[in-house]
PDB file of C-alpha atoms in Angstrom:
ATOM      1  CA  UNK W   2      77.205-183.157  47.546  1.00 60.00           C
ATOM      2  CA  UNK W   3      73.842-183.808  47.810  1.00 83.00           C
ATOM      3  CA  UNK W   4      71.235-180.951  46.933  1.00 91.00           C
ATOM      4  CA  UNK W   5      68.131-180.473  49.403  1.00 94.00           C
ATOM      5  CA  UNK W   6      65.213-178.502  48.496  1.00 96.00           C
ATOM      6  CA  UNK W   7      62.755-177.560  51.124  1.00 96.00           C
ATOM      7  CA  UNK W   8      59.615-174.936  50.936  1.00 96.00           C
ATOM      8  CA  UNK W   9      59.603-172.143  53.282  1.00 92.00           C
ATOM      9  CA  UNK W  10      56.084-171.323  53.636  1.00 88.00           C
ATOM     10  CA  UNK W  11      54.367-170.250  50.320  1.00 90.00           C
ATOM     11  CA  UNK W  12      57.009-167.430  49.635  1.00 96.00           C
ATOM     12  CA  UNK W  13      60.089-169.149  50.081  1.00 97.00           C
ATOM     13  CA  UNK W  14      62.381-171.932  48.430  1.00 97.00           C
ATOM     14  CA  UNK W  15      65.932-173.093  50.537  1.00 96.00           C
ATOM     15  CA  UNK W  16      68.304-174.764  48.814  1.00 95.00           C
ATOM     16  CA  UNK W  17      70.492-176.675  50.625  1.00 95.00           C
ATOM     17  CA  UNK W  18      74.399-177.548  48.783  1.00 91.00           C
ATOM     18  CA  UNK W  19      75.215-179.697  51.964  1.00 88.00           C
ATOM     19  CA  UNK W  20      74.864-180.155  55.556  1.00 85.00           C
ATOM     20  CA  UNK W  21      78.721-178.813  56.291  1.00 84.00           C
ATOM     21  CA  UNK W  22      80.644-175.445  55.289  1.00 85.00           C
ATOM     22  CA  UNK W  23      82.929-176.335  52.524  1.00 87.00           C
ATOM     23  CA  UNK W  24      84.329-174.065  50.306  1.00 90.00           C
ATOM     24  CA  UNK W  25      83.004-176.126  47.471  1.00 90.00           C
ATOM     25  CA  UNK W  26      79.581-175.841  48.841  1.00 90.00           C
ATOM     26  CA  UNK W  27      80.131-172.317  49.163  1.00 89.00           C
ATOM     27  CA  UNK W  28      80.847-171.747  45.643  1.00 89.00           C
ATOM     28  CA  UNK W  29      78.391-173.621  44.332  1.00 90.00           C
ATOM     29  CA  UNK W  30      75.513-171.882  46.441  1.00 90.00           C
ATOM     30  CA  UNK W  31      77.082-168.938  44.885  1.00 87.00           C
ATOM     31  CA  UNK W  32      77.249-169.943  41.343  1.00 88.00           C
ATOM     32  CA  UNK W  33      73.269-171.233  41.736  1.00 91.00           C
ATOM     33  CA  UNK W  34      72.320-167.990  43.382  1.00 90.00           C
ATOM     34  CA  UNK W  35      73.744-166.133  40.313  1.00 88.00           C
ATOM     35  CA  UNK W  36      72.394-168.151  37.848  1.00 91.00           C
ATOM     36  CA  UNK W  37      69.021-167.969  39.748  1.00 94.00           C
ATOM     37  CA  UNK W  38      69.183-164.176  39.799  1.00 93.00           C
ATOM     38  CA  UNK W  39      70.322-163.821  36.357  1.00 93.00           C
ATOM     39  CA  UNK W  40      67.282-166.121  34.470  1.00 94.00           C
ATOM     40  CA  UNK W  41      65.512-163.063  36.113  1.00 94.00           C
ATOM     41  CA  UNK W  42      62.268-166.100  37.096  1.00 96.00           C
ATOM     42  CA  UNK W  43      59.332-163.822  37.085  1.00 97.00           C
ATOM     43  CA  UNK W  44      57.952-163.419  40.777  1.00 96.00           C
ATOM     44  CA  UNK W  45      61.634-163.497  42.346  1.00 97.00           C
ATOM     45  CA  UNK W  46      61.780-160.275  44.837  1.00 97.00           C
ATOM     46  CA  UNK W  47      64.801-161.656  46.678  1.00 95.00           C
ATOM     47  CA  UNK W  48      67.898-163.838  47.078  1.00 94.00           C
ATOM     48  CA  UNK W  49      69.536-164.372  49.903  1.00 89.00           C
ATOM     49  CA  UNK W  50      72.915-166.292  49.935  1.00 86.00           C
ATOM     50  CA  UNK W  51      74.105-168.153  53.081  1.00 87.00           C
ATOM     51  CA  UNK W  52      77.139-170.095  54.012  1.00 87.00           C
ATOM     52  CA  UNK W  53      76.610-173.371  52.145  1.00 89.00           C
ATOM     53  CA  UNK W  54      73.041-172.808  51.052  1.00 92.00           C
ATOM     54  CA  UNK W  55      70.527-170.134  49.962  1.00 93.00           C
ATOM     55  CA  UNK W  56      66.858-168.493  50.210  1.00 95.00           C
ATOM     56  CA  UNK W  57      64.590-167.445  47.296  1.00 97.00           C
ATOM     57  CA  UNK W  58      61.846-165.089  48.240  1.00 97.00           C
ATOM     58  CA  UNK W  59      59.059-165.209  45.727  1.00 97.00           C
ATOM     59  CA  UNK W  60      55.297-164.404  45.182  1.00 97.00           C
ATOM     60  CA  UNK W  61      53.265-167.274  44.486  1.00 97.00           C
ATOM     61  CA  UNK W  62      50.622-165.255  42.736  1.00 97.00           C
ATOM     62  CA  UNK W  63      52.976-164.616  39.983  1.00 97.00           C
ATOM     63  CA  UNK W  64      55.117-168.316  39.943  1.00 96.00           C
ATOM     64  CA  UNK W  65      52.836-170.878  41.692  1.00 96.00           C
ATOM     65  CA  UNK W  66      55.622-172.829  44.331  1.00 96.00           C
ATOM     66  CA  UNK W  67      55.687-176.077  42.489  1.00 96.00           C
ATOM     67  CA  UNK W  68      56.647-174.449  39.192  1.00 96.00           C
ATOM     68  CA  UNK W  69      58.912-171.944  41.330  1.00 96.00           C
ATOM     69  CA  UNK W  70      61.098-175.013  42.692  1.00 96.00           C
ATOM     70  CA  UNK W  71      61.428-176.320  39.596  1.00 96.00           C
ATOM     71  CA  UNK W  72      62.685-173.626  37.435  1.00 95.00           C
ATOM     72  CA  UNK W  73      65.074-173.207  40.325  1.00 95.00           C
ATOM     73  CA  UNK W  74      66.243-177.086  40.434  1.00 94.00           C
ATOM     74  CA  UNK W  75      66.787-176.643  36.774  1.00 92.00           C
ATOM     75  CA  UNK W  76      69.480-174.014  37.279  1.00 92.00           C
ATOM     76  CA  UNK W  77      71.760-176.651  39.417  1.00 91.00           C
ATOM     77  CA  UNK W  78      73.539-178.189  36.451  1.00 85.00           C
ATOM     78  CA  UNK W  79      75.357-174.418  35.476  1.00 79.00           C
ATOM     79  CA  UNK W  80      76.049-173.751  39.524  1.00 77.00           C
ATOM     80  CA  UNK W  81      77.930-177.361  38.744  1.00 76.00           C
ATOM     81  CA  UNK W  82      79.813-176.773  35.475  1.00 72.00           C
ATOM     82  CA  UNK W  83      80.800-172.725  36.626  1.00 73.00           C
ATOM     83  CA  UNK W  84      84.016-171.909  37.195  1.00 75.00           C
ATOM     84  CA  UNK W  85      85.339-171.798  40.426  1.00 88.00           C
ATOM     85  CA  UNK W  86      87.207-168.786  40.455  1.00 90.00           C
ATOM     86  CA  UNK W  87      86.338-165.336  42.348  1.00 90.00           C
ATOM     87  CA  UNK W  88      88.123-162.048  41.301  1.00 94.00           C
ATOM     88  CA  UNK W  89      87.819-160.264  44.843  1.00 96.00           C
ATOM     89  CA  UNK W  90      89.730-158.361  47.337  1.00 97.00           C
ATOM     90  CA  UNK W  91      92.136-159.283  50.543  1.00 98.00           C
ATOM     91  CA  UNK W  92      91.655-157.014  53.667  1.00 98.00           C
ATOM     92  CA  UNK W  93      93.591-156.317  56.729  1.00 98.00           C
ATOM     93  CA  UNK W  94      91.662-156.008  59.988  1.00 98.00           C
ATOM     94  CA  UNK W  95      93.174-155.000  62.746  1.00 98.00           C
ATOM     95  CA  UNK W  96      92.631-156.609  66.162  1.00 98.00           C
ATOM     96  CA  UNK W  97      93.112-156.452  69.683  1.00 98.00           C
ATOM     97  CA  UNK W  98      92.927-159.774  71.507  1.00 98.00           C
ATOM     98  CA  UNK W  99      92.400-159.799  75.055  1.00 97.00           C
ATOM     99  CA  UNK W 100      91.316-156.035  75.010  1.00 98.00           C
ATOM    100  CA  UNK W 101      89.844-154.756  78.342  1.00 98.00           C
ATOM    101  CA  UNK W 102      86.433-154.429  76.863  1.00 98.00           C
ATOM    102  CA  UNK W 103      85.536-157.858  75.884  1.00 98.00           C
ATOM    103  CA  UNK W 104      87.585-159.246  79.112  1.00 97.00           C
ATOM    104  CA  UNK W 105      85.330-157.248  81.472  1.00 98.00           C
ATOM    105  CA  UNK W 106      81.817-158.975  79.586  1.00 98.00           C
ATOM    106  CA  UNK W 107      83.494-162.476  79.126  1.00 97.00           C
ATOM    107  CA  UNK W 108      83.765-162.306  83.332  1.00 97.00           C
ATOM    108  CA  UNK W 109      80.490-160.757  83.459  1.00 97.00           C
ATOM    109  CA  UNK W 110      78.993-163.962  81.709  1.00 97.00           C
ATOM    110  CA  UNK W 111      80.922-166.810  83.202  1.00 97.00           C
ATOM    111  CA  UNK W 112      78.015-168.788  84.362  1.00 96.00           C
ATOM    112  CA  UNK W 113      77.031-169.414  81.187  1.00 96.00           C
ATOM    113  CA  UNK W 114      80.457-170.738  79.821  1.00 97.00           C
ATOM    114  CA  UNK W 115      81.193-174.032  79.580  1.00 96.00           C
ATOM    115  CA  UNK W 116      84.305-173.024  81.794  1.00 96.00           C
ATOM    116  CA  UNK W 117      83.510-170.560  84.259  1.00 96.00           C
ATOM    117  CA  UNK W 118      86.640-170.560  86.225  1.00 94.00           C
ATOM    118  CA  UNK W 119      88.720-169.658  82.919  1.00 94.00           C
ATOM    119  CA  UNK W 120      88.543-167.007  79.864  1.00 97.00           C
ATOM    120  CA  UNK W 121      87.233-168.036  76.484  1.00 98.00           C
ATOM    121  CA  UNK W 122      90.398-167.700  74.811  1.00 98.00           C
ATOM    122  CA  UNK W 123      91.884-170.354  77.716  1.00 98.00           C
ATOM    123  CA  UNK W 124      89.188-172.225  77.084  1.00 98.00           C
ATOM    124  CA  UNK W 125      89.512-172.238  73.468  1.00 98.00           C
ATOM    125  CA  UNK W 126      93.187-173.056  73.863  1.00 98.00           C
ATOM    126  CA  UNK W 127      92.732-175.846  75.735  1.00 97.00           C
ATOM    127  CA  UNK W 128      90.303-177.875  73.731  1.00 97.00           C
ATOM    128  CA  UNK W 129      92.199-177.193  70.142  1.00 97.00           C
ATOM    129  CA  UNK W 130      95.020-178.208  71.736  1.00 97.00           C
ATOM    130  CA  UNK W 131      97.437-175.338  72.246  1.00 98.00           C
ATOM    131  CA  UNK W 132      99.752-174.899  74.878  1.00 97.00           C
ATOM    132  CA  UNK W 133      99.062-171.244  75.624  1.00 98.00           C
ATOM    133  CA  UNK W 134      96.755-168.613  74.880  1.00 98.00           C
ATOM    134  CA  UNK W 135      99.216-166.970  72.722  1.00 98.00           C
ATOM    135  CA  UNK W 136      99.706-169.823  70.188  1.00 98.00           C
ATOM    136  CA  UNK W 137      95.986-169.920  69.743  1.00 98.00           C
ATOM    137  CA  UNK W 138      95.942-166.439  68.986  1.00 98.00           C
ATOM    138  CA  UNK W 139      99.276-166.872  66.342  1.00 98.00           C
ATOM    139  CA  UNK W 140      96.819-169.706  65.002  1.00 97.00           C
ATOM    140  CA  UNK W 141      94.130-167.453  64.208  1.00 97.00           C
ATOM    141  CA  UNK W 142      95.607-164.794  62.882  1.00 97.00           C
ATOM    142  CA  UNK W 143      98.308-166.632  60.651  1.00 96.00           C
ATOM    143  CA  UNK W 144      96.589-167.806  57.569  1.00 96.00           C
ATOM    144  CA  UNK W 145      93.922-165.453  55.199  1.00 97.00           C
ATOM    145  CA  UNK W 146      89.905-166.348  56.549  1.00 97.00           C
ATOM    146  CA  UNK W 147      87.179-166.132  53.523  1.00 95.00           C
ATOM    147  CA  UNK W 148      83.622-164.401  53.883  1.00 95.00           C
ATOM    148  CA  UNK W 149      80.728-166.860  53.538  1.00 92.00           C
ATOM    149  CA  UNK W 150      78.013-164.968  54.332  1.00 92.00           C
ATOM    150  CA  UNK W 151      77.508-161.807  55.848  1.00 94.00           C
ATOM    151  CA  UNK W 152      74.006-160.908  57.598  1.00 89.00           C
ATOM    152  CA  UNK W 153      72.203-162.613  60.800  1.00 85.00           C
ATOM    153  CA  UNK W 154      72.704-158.895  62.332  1.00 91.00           C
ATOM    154  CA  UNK W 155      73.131-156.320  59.827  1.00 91.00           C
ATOM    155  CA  UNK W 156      76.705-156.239  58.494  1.00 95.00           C
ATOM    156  CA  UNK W 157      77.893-159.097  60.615  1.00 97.00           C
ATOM    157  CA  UNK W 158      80.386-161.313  58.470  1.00 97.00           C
ATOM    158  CA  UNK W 159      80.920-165.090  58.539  1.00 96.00           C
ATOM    159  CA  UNK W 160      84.268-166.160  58.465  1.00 96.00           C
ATOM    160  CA  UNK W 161      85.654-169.857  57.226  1.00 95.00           C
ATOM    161  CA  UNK W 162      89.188-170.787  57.943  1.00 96.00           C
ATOM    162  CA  UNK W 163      91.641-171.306  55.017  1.00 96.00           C
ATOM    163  CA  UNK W 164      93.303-174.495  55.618  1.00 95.00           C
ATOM    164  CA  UNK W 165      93.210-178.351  55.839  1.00 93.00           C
ATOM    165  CA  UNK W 166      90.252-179.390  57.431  1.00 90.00           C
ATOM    166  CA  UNK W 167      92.170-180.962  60.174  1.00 91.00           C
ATOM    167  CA  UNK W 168      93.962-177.653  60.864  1.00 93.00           C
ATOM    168  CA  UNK W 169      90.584-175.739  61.490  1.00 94.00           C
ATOM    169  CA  UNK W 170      89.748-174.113  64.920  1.00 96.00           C
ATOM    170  CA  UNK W 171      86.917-175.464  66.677  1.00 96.00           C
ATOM    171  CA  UNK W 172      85.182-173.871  69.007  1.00 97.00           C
ATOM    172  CA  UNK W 173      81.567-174.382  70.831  1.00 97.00           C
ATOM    173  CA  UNK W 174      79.351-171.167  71.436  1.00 97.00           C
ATOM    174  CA  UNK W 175      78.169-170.238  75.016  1.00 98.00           C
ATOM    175  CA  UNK W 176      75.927-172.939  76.599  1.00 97.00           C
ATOM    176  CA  UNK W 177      73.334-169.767  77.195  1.00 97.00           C
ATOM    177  CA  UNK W 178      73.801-167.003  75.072  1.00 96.00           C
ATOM    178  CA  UNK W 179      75.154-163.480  76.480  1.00 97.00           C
ATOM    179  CA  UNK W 180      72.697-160.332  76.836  1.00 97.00           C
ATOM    180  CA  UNK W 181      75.303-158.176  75.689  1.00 98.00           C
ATOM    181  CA  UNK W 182      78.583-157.912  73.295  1.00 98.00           C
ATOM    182  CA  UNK W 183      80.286-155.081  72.491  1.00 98.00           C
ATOM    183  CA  UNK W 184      80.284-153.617  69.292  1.00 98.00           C
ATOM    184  CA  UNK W 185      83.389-154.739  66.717  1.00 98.00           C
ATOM    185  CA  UNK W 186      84.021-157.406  68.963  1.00 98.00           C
ATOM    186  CA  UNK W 187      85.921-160.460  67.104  1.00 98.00           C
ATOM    187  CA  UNK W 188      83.883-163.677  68.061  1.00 97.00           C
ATOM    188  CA  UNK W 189      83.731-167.271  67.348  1.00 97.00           C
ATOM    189  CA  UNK W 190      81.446-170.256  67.187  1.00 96.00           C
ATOM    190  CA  UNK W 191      81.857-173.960  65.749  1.00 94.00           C
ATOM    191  CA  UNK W 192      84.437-172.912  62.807  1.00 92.00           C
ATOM    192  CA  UNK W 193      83.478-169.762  62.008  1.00 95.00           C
ATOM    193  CA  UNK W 194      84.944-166.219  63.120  1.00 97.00           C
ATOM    194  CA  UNK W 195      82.521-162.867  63.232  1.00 97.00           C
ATOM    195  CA  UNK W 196      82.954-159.619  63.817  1.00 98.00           C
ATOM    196  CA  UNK W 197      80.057-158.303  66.045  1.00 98.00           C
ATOM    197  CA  UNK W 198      78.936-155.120  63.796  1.00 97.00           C
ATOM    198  CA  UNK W 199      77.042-153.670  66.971  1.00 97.00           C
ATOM    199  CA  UNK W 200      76.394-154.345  70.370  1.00 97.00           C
ATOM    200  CA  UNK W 201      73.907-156.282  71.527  1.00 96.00           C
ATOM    201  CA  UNK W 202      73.356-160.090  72.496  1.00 96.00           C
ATOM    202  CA  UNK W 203      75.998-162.954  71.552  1.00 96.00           C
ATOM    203  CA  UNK W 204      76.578-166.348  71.798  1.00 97.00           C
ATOM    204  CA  UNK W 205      80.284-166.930  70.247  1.00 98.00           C
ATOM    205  CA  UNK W 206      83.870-167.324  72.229  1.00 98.00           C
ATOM    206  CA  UNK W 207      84.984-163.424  72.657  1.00 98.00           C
ATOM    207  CA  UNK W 208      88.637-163.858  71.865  1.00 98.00           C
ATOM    208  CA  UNK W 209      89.529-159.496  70.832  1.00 98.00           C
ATOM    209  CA  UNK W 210      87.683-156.415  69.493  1.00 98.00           C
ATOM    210  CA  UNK W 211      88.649-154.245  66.461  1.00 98.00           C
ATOM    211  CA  UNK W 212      88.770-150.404  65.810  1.00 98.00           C
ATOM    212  CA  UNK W 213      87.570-150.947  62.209  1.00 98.00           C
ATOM    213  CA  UNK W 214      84.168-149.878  62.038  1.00 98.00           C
ATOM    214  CA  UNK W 215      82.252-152.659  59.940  1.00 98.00           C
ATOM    215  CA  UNK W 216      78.263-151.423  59.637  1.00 98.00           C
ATOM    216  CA  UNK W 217      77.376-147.491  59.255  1.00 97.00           C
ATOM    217  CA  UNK W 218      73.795-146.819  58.548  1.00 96.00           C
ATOM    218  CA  UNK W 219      74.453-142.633  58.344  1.00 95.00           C
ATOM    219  CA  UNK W 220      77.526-143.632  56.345  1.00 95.00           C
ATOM    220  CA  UNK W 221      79.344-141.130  57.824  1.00 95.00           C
ATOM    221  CA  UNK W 222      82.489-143.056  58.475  1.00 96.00           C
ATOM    222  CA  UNK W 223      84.792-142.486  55.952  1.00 94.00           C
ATOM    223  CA  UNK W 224      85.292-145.722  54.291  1.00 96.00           C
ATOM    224  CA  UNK W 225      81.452-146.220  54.702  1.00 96.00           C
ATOM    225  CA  UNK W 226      80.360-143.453  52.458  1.00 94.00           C
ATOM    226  CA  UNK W 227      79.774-145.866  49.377  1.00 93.00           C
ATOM    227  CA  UNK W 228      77.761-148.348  51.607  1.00 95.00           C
ATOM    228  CA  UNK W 229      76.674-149.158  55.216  1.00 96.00           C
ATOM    229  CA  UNK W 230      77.791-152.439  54.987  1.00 97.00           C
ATOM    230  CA  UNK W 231      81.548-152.834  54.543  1.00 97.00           C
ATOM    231  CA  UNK W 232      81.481-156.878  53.942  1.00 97.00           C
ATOM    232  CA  UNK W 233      80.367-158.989  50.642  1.00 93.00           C
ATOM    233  CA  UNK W 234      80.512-162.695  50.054  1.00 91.00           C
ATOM    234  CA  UNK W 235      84.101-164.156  48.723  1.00 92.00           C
ATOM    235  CA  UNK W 236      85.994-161.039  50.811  1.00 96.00           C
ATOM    236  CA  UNK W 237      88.950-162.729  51.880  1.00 97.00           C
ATOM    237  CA  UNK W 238      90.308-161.303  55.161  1.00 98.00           C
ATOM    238  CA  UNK W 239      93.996-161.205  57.284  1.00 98.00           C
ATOM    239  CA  UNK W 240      93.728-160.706  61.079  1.00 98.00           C
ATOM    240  CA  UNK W 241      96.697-158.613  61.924  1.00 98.00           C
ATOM    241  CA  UNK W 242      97.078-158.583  65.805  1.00 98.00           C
ATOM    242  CA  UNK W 243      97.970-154.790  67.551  1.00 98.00           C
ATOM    243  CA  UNK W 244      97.774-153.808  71.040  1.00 98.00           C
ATOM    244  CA  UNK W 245      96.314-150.544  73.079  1.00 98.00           C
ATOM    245  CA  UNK W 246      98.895-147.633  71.621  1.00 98.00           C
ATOM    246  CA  UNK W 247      97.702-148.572  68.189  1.00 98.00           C
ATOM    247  CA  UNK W 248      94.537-149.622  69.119  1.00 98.00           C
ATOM    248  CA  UNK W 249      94.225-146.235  69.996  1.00 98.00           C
ATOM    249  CA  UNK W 250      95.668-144.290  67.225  1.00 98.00           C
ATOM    250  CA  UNK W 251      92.812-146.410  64.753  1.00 98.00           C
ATOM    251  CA  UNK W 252      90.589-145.621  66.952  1.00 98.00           C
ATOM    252  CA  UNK W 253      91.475-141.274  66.526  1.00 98.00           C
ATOM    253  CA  UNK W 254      91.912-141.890  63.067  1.00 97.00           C
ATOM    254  CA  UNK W 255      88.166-143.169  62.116  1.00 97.00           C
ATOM    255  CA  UNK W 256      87.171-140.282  64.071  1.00 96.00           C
ATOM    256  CA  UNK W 257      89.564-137.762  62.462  1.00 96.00           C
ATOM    257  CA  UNK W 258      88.028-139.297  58.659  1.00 95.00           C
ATOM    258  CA  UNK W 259      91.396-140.335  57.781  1.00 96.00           C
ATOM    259  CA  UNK W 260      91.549-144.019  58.190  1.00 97.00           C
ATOM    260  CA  UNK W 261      91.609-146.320  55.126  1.00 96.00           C
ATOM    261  CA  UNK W 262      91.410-149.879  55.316  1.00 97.00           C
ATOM    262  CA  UNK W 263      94.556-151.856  53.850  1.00 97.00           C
ATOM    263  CA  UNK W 264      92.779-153.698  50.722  1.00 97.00           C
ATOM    264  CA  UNK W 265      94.354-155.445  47.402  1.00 97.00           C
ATOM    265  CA  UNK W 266      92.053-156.569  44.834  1.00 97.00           C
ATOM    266  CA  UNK W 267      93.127-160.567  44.116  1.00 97.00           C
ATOM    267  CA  UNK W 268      91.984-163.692  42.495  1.00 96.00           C
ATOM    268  CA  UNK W 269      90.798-166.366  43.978  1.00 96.00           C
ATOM    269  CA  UNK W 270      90.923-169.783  42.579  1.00 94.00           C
ATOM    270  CA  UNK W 271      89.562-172.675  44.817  1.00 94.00           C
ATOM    271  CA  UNK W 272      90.962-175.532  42.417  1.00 93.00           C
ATOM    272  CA  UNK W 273      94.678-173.895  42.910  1.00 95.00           C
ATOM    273  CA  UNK W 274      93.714-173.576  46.858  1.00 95.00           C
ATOM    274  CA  UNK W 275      92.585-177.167  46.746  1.00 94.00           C
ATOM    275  CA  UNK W 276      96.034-177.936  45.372  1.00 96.00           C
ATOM    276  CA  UNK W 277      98.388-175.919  46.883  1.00 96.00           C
ATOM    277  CA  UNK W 278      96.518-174.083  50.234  1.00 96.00           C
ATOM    278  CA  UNK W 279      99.671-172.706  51.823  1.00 95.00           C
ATOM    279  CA  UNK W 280     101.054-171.542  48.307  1.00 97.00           C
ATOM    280  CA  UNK W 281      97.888-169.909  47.125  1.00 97.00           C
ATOM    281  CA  UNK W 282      97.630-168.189  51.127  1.00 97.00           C
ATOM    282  CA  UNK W 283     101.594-167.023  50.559  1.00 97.00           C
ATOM    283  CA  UNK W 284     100.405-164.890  47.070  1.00 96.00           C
ATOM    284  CA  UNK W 285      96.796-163.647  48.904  1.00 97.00           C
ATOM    285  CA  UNK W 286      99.192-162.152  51.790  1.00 95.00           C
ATOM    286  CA  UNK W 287     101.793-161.196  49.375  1.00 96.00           C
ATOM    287  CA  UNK W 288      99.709-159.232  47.293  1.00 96.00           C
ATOM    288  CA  UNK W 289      98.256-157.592  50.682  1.00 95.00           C
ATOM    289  CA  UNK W 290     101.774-156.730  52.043  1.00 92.00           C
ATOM    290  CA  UNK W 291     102.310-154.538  48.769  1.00 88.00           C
ATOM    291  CA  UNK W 292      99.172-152.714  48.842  1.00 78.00           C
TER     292      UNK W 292
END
C-alpha cells in the first residue's frame, strides 16, 4: 500500500493508506492515528479516523504545515511494524428486513432508483447474484461485519464485510439521493452497511430498520447513559434477523429502560482472520452466543 499525503487547507493534513477499504488499510490508519495522537505533536487539536485513511486538524501558528506533515510522515514506519491485533467487543443488532417503514419510503423514492419497477432489496438480489430476496438477506446477516469508521452523521457506523473479497456484497447507492430515511434504518452503499442514527436524507439501498437505538444526545436511553454515541472503530457486529412481534417487544423494552444490548468483549486478530476467516468468524459468534 501506497501512502498519500495531501494538505487540507492550512489546518489540515489527510493521510491516505490506500484508495480501497481493506482491513489492512484499516488497521494501519488506526495504528498511525494512535501513534500520531500519542507523540502528542504540539498544535494537534484533532484526529479524525476514517475507513482506510485519516484527518489531522492542526494550527499552523503553533506547527507551520510543512513541518506538521513531516513529523506526521515520520510516524508511518510504527503504524507498519504495530501489531495487528484489536481487543474489542462483538454485538448483536437486531433487525427487521423488509419492515413497513422503510418499504413505504423505498416506493416513495423509486424514480430515483436505478430500478424503479422493483424494491432495493430485489434489486440488490439480482445484481449479487441471488436467487431470491431471502438468500440475500441470509447473506447479510450470516457472517460478523467490522466498524471502520463511525461519523458522516453523528453516530452513524460504517460497516465492512468479513469475508473473501470475492464473497463481499456489492451494492450501488441511489442514482439521486433520497430527502428522507427513517431513523435506525439498516442501509447500504458500494460494500459497506450503515445504520441510519436519525432521520433525515440518504443515499444507500434500504434493505430493514432496527429497534436498537444507536445515537442519544440527552442520553436518556438506557444503554446510552455512558455516551451518546453507541459505536467505536474495530466494534465488530452480528445482524440477527427478527420480525414485527419482536420487533415490537425491543421496541417497549428501550422505552420501559430495560433493554441491554447482547455484547462479548473478544479479540481480534487480522493475521489469524487472514488465515483462517470462517474459523476466526465461528469463535467471534461463539463467544457472542454465550454472552
Amino acid at each position: 500500500m501506497k501512502t498519500r499525503y495531501t494538505f487540507g487547507g492550512d489546518e489540515h493534513i489527510h493521510v491516505e493508506m490506500d484508495e480501497e477499504m481493506s482491513l489492512d488499510a484499516f488497521f494501519k490508519s488506526l495504528s498511525m492515528s494512535n501513534a500520531v495522537r500519542d507523540a502528542d505533536i504540539p498544535g494537534v487539536t484533532e484526529i479524525c479516523p476514517a475507513n482506510a485513511s485519516f484527518q489531522v486538524k492542526f494550527d499552523p501558528d503553533v506547527t507551520h504545515p510543512d513541518d506538521m506533515l513531516k513529523r506526521v510522515q515520520e510516524l508511518e514506519h510504527m503504524a507498519e511494524s504495530a501489531e495487528k491485533r484489536l481487543s474489542t467487543r462483538i454485538i448483536e443488532i437486531p433487525v427487521y428486513y423488509q419492515d413497513p417503514w422503510t418499504h413505504e419510503t423505498v416506493m416513495r423514492f423509486r424514480e430515483r432508483h436505478q430500478d424503479p419497477s422493483g424494491t432495493d432489496l430485489e434489486y440488490a438480489a439480482r445484481i449479487n447474484g441471488f436467487d431470491s430476496v431471502e438468500a440475500f438477506i441470509e447473506a447479510h446477516h450470516a457472517q460478523p461485519w467490522f466498524v471502520s469508521m463511525v461519523g458522516f452523521v453523528a453516530g452513524l457506523p460504517f460497516l465492512y464485510q468479513l469475508v473473501e473479497r470475492d464473497k463481499q456484497l456489492q451494492v450501488p447507492k441511489y442514482l439521486r439521493p433520497r430527502t428522507d430515511t427513517p431513523k435506525l434504518t439498516v442501509g447500504y452503499g458500494g460494500c459497506f452497511s450503515c445504520i441510519y442514527s436519525v432521520r433525515g436524507a440518504g443515499g444507500y439501498q434500504m434493505f430493514g430498520i432496527t429497534p436498537m437505538p444507536i445515537y442519544d444526545p440527552e442520553q436518556k436511553v438506557s444503554h446510552l447513559k455512558d455516551f451518546m454515541v453507541f459505536f467505536r472503530p474495530g466494534d465488530i457486529v452480528k445482524w440477527a434477523p427478527i420480525n414485527r412481534a419482536e420487533y415490537d417487544r425491543i421496541i417497549a423494552a428501550v422505552e420501559a429502560g430495560t433493554y441491554a444490548p447482547r455484547i462479548a468483549e473478544v479479540d481480534f486478530d487480522l493475521e489469524e482472520f487472514n488465515a483462517d476467516m470462517a474459523g476466526t468468524n465461528a469463535k467471534l459468534m461463539e463467544a457472542l452466543n454465550g454472552a
